[in-house]
PDB file of C-alpha atoms and ligand atoms in Angstrom:
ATOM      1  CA  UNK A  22      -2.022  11.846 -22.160  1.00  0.00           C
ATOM      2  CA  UNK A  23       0.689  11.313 -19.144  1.00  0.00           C
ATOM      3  CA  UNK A  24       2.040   7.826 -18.134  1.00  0.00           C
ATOM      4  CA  UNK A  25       2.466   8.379 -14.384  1.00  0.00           C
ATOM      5  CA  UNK A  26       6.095   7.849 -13.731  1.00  0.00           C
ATOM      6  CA  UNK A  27       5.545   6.327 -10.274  1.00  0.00           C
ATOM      7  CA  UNK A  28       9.115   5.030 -10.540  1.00  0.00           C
ATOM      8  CA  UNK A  29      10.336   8.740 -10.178  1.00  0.00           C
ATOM      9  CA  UNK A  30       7.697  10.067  -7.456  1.00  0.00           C
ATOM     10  CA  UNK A  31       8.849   7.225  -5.456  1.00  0.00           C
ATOM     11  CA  UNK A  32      12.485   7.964  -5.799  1.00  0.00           C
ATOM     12  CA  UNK A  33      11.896  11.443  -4.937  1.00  0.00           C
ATOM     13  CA  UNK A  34      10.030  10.343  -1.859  1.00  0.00           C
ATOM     14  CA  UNK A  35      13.090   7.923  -0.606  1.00  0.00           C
ATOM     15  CA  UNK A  36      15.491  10.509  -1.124  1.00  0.00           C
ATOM     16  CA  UNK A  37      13.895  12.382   1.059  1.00  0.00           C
ATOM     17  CA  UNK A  38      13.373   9.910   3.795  1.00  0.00           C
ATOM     18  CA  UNK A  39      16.865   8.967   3.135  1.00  0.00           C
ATOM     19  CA  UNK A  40      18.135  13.020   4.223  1.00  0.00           C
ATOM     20  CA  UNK A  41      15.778  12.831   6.885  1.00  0.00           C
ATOM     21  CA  UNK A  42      16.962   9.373   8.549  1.00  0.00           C
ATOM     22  CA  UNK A  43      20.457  10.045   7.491  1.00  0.00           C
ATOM     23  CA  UNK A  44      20.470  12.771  10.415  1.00  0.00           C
ATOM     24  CA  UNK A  45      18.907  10.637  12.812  1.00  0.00           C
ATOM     25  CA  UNK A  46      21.864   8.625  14.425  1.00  0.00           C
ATOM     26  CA  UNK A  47      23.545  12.089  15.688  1.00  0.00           C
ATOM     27  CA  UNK A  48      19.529  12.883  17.524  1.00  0.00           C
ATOM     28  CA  UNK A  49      19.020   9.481  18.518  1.00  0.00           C
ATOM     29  CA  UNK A  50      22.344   7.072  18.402  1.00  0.00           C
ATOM     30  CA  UNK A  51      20.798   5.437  15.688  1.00  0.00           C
ATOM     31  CA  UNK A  52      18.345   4.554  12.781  1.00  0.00           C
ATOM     32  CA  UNK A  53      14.581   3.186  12.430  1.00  0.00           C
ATOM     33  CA  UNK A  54      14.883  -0.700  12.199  1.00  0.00           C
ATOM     34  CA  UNK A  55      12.233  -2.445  10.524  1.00  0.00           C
ATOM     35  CA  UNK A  56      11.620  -6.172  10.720  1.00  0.00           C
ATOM     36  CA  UNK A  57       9.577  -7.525   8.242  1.00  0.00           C
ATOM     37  CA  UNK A  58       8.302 -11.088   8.684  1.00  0.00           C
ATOM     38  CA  UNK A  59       7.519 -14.093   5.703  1.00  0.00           C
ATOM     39  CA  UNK A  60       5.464 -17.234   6.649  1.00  0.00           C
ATOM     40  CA  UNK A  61       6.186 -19.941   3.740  1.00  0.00           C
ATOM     41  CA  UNK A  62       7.209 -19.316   0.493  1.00  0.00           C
ATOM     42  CA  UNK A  63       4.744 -17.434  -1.609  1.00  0.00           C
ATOM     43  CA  UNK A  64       6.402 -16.462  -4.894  1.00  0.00           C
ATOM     44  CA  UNK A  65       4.746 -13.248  -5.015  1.00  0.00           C
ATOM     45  CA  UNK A  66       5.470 -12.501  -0.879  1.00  0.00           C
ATOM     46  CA  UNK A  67       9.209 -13.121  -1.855  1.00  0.00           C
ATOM     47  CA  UNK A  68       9.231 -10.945  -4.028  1.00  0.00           C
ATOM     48  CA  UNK A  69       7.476  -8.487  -1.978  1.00  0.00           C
ATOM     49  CA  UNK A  70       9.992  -8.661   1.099  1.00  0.00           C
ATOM     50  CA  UNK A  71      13.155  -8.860  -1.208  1.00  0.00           C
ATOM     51  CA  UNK A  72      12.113  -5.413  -2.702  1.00  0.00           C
ATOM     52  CA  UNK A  73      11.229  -4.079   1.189  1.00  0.00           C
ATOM     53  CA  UNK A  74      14.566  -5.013   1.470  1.00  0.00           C
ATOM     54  CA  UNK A  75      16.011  -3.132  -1.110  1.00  0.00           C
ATOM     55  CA  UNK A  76      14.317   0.409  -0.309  1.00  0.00           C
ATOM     56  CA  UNK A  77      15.270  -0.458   3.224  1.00  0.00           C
ATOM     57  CA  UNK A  78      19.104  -0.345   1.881  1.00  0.00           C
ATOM     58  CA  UNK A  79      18.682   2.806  -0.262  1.00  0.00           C
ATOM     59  CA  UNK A  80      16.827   5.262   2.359  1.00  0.00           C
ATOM     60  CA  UNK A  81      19.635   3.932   5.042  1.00  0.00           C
ATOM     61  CA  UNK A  82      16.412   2.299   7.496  1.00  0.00           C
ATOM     62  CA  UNK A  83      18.326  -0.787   9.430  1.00  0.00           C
ATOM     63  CA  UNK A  84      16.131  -3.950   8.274  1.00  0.00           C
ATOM     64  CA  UNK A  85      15.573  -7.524   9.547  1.00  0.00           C
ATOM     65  CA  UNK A  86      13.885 -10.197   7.740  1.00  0.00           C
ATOM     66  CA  UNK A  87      12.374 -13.180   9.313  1.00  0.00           C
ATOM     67  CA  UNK A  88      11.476 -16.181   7.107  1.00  0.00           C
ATOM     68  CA  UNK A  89       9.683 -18.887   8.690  1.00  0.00           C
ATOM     69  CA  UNK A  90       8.184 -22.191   7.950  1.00  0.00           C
ATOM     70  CA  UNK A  91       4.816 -22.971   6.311  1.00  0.00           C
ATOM     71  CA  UNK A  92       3.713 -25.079   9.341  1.00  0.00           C
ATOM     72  CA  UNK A  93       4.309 -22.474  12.145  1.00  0.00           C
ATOM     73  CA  UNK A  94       1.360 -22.433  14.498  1.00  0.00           C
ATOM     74  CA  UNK A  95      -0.302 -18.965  15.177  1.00  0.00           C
ATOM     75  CA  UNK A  96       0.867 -19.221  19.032  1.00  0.00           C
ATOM     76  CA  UNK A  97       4.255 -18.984  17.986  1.00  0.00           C
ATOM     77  CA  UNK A  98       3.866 -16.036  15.044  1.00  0.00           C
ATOM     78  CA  UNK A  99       1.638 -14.413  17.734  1.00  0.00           C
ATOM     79  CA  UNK A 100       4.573 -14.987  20.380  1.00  0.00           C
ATOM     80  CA  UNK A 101       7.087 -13.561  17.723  1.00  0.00           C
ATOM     81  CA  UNK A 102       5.081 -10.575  17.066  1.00  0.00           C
ATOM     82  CA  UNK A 103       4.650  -9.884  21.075  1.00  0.00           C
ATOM     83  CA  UNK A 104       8.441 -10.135  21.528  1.00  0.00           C
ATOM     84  CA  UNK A 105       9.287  -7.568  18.770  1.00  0.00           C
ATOM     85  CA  UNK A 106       6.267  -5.142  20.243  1.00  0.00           C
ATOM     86  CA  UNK A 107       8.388  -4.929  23.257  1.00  0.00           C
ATOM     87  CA  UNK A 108      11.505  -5.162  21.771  1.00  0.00           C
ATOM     88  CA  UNK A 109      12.682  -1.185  22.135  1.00  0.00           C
ATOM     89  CA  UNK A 110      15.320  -1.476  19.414  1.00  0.00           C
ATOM     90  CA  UNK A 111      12.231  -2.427  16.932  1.00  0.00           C
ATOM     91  CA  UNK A 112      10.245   0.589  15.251  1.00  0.00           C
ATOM     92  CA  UNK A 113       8.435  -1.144  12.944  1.00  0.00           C
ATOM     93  CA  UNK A 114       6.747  -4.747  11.970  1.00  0.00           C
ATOM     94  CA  UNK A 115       5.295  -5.917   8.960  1.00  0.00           C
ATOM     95  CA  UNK A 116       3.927  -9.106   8.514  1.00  0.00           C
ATOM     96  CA  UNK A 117       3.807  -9.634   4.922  1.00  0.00           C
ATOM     97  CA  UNK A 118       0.361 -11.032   3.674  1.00  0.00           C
ATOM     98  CA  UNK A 119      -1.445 -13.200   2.414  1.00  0.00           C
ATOM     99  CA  UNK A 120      -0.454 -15.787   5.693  1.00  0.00           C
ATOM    100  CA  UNK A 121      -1.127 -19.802   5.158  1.00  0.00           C
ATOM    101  CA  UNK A 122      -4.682 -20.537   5.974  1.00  0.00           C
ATOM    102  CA  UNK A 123      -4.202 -22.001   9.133  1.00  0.00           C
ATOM    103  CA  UNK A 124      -2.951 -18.441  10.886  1.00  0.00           C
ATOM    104  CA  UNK A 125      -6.141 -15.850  11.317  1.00  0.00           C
ATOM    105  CA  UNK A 126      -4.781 -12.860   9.890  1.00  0.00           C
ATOM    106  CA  UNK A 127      -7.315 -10.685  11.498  1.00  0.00           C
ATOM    107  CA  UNK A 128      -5.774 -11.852  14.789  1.00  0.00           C
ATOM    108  CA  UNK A 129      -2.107 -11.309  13.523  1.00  0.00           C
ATOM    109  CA  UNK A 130      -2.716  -7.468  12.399  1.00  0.00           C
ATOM    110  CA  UNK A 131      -4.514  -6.969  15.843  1.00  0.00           C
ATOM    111  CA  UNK A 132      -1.471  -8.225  17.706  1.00  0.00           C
ATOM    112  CA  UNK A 133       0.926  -5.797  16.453  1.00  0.00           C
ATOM    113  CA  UNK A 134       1.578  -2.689  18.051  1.00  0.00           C
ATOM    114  CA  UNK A 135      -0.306   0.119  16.382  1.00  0.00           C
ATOM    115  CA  UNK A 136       2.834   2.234  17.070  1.00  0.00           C
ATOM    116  CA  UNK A 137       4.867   0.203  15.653  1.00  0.00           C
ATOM    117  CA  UNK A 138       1.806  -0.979  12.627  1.00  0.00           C
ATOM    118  CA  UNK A 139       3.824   0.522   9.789  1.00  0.00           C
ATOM    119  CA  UNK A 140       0.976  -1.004   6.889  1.00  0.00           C
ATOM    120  CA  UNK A 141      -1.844   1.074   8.632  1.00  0.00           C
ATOM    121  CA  UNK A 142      -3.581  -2.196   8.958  1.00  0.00           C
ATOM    122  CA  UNK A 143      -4.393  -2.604  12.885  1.00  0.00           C
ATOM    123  CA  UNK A 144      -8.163  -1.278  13.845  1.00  0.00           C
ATOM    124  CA  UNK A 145      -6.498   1.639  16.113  1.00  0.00           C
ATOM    125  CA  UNK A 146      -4.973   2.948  12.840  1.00  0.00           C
ATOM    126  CA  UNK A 147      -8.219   2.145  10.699  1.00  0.00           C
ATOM    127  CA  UNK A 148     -10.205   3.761  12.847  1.00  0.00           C
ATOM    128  CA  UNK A 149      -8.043   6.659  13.207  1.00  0.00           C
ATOM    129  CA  UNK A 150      -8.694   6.737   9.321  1.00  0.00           C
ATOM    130  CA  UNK A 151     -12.150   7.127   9.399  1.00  0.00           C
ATOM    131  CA  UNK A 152     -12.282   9.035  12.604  1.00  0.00           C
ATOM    132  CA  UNK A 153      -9.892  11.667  12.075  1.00  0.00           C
ATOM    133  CA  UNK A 154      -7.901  11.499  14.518  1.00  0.00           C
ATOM    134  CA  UNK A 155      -4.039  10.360  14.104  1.00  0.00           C
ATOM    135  CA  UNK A 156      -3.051   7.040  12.864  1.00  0.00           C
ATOM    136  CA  UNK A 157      -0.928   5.300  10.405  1.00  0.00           C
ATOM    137  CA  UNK A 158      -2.153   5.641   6.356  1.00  0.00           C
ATOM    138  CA  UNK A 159      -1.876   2.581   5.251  1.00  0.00           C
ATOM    139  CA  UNK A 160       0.924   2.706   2.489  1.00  0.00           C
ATOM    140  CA  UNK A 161      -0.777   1.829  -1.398  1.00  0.00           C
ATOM    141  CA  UNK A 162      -3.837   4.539  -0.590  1.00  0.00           C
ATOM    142  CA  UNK A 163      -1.419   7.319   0.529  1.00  0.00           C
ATOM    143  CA  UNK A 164       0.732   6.532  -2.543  1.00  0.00           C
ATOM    144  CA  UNK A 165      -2.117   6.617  -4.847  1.00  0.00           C
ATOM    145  CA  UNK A 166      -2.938  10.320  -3.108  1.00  0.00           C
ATOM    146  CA  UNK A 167       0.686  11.282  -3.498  1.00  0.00           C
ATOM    147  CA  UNK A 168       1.099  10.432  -7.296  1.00  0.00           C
ATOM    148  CA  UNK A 169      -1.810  12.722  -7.959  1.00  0.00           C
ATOM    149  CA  UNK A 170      -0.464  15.403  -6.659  1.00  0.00           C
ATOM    150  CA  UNK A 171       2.467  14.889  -8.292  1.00  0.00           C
ATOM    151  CA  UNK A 172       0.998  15.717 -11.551  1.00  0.00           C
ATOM    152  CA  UNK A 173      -1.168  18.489  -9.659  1.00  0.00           C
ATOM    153  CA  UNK A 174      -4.615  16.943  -9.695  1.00  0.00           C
ATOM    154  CA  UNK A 175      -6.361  18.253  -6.621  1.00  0.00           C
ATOM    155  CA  UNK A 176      -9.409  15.974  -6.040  1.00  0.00           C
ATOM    156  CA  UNK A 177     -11.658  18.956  -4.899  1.00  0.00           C
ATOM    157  CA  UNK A 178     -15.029  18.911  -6.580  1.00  0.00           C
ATOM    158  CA  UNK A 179     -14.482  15.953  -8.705  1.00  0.00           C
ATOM    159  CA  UNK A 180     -16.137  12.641  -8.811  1.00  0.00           C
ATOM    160  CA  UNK A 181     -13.760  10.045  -7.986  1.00  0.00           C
ATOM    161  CA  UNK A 182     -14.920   5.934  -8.659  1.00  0.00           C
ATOM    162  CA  UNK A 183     -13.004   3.039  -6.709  1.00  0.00           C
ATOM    163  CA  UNK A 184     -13.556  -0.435  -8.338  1.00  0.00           C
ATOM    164  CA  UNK A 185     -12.747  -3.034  -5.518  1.00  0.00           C
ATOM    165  CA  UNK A 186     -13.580  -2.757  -1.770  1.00  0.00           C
ATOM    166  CA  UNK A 187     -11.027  -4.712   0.017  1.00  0.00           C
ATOM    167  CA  UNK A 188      -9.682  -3.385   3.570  1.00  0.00           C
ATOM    168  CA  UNK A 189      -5.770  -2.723   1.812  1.00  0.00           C
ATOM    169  CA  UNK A 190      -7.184  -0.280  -0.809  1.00  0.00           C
ATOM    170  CA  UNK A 191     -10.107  -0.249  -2.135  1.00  0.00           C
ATOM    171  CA  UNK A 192     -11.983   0.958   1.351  1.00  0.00           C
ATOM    172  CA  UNK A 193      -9.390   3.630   2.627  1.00  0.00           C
ATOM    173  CA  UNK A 194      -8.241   5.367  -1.199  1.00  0.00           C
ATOM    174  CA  UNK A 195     -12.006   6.076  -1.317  1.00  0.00           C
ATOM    175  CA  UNK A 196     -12.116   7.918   2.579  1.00  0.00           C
ATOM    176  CA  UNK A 197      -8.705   9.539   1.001  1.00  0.00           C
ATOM    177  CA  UNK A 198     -10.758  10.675  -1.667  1.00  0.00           C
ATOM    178  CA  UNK A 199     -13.741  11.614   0.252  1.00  0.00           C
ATOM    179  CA  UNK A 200     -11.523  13.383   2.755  1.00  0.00           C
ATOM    180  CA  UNK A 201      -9.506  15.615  -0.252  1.00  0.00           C
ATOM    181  CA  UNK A 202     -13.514  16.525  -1.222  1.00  0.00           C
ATOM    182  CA  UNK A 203     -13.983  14.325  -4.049  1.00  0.00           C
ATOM    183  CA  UNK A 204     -17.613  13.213  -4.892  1.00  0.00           C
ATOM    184  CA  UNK A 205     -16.745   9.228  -4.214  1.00  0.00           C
ATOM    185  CA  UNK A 206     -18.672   6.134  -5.497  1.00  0.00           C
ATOM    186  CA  UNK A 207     -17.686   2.865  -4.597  1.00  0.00           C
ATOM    187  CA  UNK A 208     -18.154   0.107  -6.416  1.00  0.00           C
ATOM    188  CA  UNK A 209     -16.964  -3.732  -7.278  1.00  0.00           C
ATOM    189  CA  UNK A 210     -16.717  -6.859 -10.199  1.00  0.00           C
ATOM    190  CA  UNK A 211     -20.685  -6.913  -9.647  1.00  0.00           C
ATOM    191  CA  UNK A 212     -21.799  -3.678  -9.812  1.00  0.00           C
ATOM    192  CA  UNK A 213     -24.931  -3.704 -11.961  1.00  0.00           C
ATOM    193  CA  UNK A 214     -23.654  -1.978 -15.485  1.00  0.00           C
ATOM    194  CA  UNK A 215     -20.252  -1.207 -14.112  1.00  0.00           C
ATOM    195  CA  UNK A 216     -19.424   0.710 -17.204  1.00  0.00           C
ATOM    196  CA  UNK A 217     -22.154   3.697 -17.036  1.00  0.00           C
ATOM    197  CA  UNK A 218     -20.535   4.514 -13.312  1.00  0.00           C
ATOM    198  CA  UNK A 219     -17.117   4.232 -14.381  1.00  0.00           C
ATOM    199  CA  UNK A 220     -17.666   6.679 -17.535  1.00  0.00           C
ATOM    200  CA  UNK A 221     -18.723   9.180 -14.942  1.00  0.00           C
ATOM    201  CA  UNK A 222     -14.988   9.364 -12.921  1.00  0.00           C
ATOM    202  CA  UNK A 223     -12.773  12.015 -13.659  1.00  0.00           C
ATOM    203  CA  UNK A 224     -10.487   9.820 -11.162  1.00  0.00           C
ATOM    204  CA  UNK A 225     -10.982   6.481 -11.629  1.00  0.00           C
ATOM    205  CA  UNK A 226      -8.929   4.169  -9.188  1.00  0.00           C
ATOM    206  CA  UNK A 227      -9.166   0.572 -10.200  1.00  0.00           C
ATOM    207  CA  UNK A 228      -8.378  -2.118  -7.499  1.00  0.00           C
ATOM    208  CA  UNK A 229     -10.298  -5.022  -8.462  1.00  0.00           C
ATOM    209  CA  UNK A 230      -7.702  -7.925  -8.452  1.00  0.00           C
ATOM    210  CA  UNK A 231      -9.030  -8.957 -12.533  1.00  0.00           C
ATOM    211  CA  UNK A 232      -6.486  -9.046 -14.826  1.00  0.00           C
ATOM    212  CA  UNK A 233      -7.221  -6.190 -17.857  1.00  0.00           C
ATOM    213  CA  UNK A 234     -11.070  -5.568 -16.908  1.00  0.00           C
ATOM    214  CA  UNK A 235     -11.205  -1.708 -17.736  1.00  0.00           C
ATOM    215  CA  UNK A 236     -11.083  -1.184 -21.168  1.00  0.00           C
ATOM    216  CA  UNK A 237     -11.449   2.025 -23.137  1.00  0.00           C
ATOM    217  CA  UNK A 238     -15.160   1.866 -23.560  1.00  0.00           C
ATOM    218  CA  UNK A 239     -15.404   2.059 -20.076  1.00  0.00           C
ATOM    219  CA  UNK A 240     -13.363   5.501 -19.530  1.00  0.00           C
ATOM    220  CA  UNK A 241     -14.133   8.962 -20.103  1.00  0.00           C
ATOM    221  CA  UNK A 242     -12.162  11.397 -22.313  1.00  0.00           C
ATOM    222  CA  UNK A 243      -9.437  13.003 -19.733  1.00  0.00           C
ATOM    223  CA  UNK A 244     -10.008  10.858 -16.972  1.00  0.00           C
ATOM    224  CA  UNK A 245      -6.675  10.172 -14.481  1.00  0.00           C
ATOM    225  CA  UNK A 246      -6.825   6.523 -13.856  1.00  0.00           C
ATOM    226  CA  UNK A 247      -4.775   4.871 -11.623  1.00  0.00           C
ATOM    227  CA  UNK A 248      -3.746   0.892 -11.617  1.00  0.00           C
ATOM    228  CA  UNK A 249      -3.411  -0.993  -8.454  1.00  0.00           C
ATOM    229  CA  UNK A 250      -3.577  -4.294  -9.970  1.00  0.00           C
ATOM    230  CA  UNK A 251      -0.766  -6.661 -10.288  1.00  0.00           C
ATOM    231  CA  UNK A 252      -1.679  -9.619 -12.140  1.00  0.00           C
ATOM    232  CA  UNK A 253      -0.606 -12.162 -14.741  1.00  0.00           C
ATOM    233  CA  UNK A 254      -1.851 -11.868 -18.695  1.00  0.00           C
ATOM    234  CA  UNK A 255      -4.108 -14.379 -19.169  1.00  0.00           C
ATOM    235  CA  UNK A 256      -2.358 -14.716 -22.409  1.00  0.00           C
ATOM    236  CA  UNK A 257       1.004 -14.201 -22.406  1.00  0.00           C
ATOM    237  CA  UNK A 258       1.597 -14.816 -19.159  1.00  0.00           C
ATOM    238  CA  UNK A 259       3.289 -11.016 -18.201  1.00  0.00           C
ATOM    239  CA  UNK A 260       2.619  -8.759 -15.414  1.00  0.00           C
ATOM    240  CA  UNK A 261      -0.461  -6.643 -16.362  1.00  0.00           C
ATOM    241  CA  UNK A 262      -2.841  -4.315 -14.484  1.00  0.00           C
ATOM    242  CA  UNK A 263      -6.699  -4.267 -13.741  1.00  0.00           C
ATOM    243  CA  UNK A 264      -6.346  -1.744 -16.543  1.00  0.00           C
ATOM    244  CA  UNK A 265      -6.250  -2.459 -20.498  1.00  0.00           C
ATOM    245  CA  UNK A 266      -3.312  -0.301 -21.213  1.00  0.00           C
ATOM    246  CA  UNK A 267      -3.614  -0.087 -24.792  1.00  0.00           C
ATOM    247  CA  UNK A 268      -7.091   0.735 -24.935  1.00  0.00           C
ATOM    248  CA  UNK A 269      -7.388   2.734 -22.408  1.00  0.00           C
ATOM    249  CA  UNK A 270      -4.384   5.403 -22.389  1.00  0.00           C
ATOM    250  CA  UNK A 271      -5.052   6.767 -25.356  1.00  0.00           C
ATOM    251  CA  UNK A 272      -8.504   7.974 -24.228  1.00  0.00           C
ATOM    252  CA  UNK A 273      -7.168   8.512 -20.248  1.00  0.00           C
ATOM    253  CA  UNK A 274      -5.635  12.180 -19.413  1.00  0.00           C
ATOM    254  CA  UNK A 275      -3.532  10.431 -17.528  1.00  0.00           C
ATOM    255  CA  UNK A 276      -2.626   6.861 -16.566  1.00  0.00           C
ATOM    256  CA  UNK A 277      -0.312   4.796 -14.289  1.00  0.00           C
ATOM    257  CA  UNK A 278       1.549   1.899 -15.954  1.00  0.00           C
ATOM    258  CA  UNK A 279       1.823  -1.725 -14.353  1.00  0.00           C
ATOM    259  CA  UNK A 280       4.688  -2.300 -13.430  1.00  0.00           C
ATOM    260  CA  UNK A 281       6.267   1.208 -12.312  1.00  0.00           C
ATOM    261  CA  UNK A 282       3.127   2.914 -11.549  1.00  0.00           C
ATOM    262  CA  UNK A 283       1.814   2.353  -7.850  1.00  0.00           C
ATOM    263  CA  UNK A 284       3.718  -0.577  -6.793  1.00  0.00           C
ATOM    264  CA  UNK A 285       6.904   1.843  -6.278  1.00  0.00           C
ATOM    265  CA  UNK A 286       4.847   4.419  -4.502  1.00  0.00           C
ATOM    266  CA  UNK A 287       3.555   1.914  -1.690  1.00  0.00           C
ATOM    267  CA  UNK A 288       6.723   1.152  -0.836  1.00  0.00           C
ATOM    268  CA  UNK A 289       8.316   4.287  -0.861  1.00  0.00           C
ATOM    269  CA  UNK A 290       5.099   4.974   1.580  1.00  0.00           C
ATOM    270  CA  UNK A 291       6.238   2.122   4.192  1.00  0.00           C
ATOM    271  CA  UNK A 292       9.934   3.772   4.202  1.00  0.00           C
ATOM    272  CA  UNK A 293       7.953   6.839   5.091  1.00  0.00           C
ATOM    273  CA  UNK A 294       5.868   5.341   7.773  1.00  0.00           C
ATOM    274  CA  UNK A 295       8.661   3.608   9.287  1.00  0.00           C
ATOM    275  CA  UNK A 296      10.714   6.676   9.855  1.00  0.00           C
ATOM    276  CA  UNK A 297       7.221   8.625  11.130  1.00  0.00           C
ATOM    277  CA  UNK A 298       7.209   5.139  13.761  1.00  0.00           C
ATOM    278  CA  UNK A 299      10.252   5.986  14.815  1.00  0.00           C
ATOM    279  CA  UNK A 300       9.747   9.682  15.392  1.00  0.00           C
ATOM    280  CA  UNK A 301       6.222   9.332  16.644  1.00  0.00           C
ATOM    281  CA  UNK A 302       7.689   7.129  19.694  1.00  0.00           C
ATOM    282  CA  UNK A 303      10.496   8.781  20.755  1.00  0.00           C
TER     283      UNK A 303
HETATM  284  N1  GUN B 253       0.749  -8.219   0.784  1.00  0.00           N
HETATM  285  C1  GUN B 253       0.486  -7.499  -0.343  1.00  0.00           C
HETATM  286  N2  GUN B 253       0.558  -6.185  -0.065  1.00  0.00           N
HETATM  287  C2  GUN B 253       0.873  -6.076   1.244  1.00  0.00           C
HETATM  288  C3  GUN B 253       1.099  -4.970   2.105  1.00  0.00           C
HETATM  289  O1  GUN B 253       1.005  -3.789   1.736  1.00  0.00           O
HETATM  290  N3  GUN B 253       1.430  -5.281   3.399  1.00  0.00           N
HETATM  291  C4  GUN B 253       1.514  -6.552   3.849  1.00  0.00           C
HETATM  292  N4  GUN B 253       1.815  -6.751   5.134  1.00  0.00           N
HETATM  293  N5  GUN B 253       1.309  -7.609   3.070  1.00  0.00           N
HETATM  294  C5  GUN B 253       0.994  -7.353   1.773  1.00  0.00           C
END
């Protein structure tokens, strides 16, 4: 059994966006610049933007973070976001989610610039996704396709299952899938006998936002699962996965550990699309 070691994959990945952007200010007069933007104060969204922060500092990308209050209206995020579309010193925006309730976030993600949409989120880029035609990969899917082929699983022939069906993962990593030539079945918390389709996956992907809910009877022998579940143990309170570590790896070919599995990878993937934003619109 291998413990994906998403913590290395993803440093590989920076260092190599950090080569590539460190020769941009000689080609351009300067470096990507990404502004990332916080409504309130959502533990978990701190977090989030602190460590968007970080990788910004380590792969050399210039990086602005705007924190604003709980009670801003939607006119005025929506006026903020137009300003930094035609701002020309601004290659990317990320408006880190979930927003208070009050803002639509539909209309939010449609407001920024698709070339300057570095989560892959805005319809232009979705659609691009399912069309074929060129766009923006959203960042956790294309890190989920980029850790397995880091340990050289090509997803040709085999039958891939996605647990979870939300717009961020679940929906594109199973198109990703499809796309690579995987046989794909999607499925959710309420599929009927959810644990006869996920003993079928040789890749099982598991992005169901439930705390432990694959366990090893649910897995079979060799199957590469991958964890894109961050939640708390109902228990003891720790970070955990959708995925029952201890009864599951030992039965999994391979397995990605919460944390240090796909969190890293997703943002390695947003350092990524940020420099491709910049390049794409020179
Ligand atoms: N909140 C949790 N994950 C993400 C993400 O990938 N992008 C944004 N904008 N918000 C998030």
């Amino acid at each position: 059994m291998t413990i994906i070691d998403g913590k290395a994959v993803s440093a590989a990945l920076k260092e190599s966006v950090k080569q590539r952007v460190a020769e941009l200010p000689e080609k351009y007069g300067r470096v990507p610049h990404l502004v990332v933007v916080r409504v309130g104060e959502d533990p978990a969204s701190v977090v989030y933007v602190r460590n968007k922060e970080k990788a910004c500092e380590a792969v050399g990308i210039k990086n602005s973070t705007i924190v604003l209050a709980e009670s801003t209206s939607e006119e005025e995020l929506l006026n903020l976001i137009m300003a930094l579309n035609s701002d020309d010193t601004v290659d990317g925006i990320l408006v880190q989610l979930p927003l208070p309730g009050h803002i639509s976030e539909a209309k939010v993600i449609e407001t920024i610039a698709r070339e300057k949409d570095v989560d892959g989120f805005h319809p232009y880029n979705v659609a691009g996704l399912w069309q074929k035609t060129p766009h923006v990969a959203p960042c956790t899917p294309a890190g989920i396709m980029k850790l397995l082929a880091s340990i050289g699983v090509d997803p040709k022939g085999k039958r891939a299952v996605v647990i979870g069906r939300s717009n961020i993962v679940g929906l594109p990593v199973a198109k990703m899938l499809l796309d690579a030539n995987a046989t794909v079945t999607m499925c959710h918390t309420r599929t009927v006998d959810l644990p006869s389709v996920t003993r079928q996956a040789e890749i099982l992907v598991v992005a169901a936002g439930r705390a432990k809910m694959v366990t090893g009877d649910m897995v079979a022998p060799g199957a590469i699962v991958i964890d894109v579940g961050m939640d708390r143990d109902p228990e003891t309170g720790k970070l955990c996965g959708d995925v029952d570590f201890d009864s599951v790896a030992p039965i999994a070919g391979a397995i990605t550990p919460v944390p240090g599995g796909v969190g890293p990878m997703t943002i390695a993937c947003l350092m990524e699309n940020t420099l491709e934003c910049f390049l794409a619109n020179r």
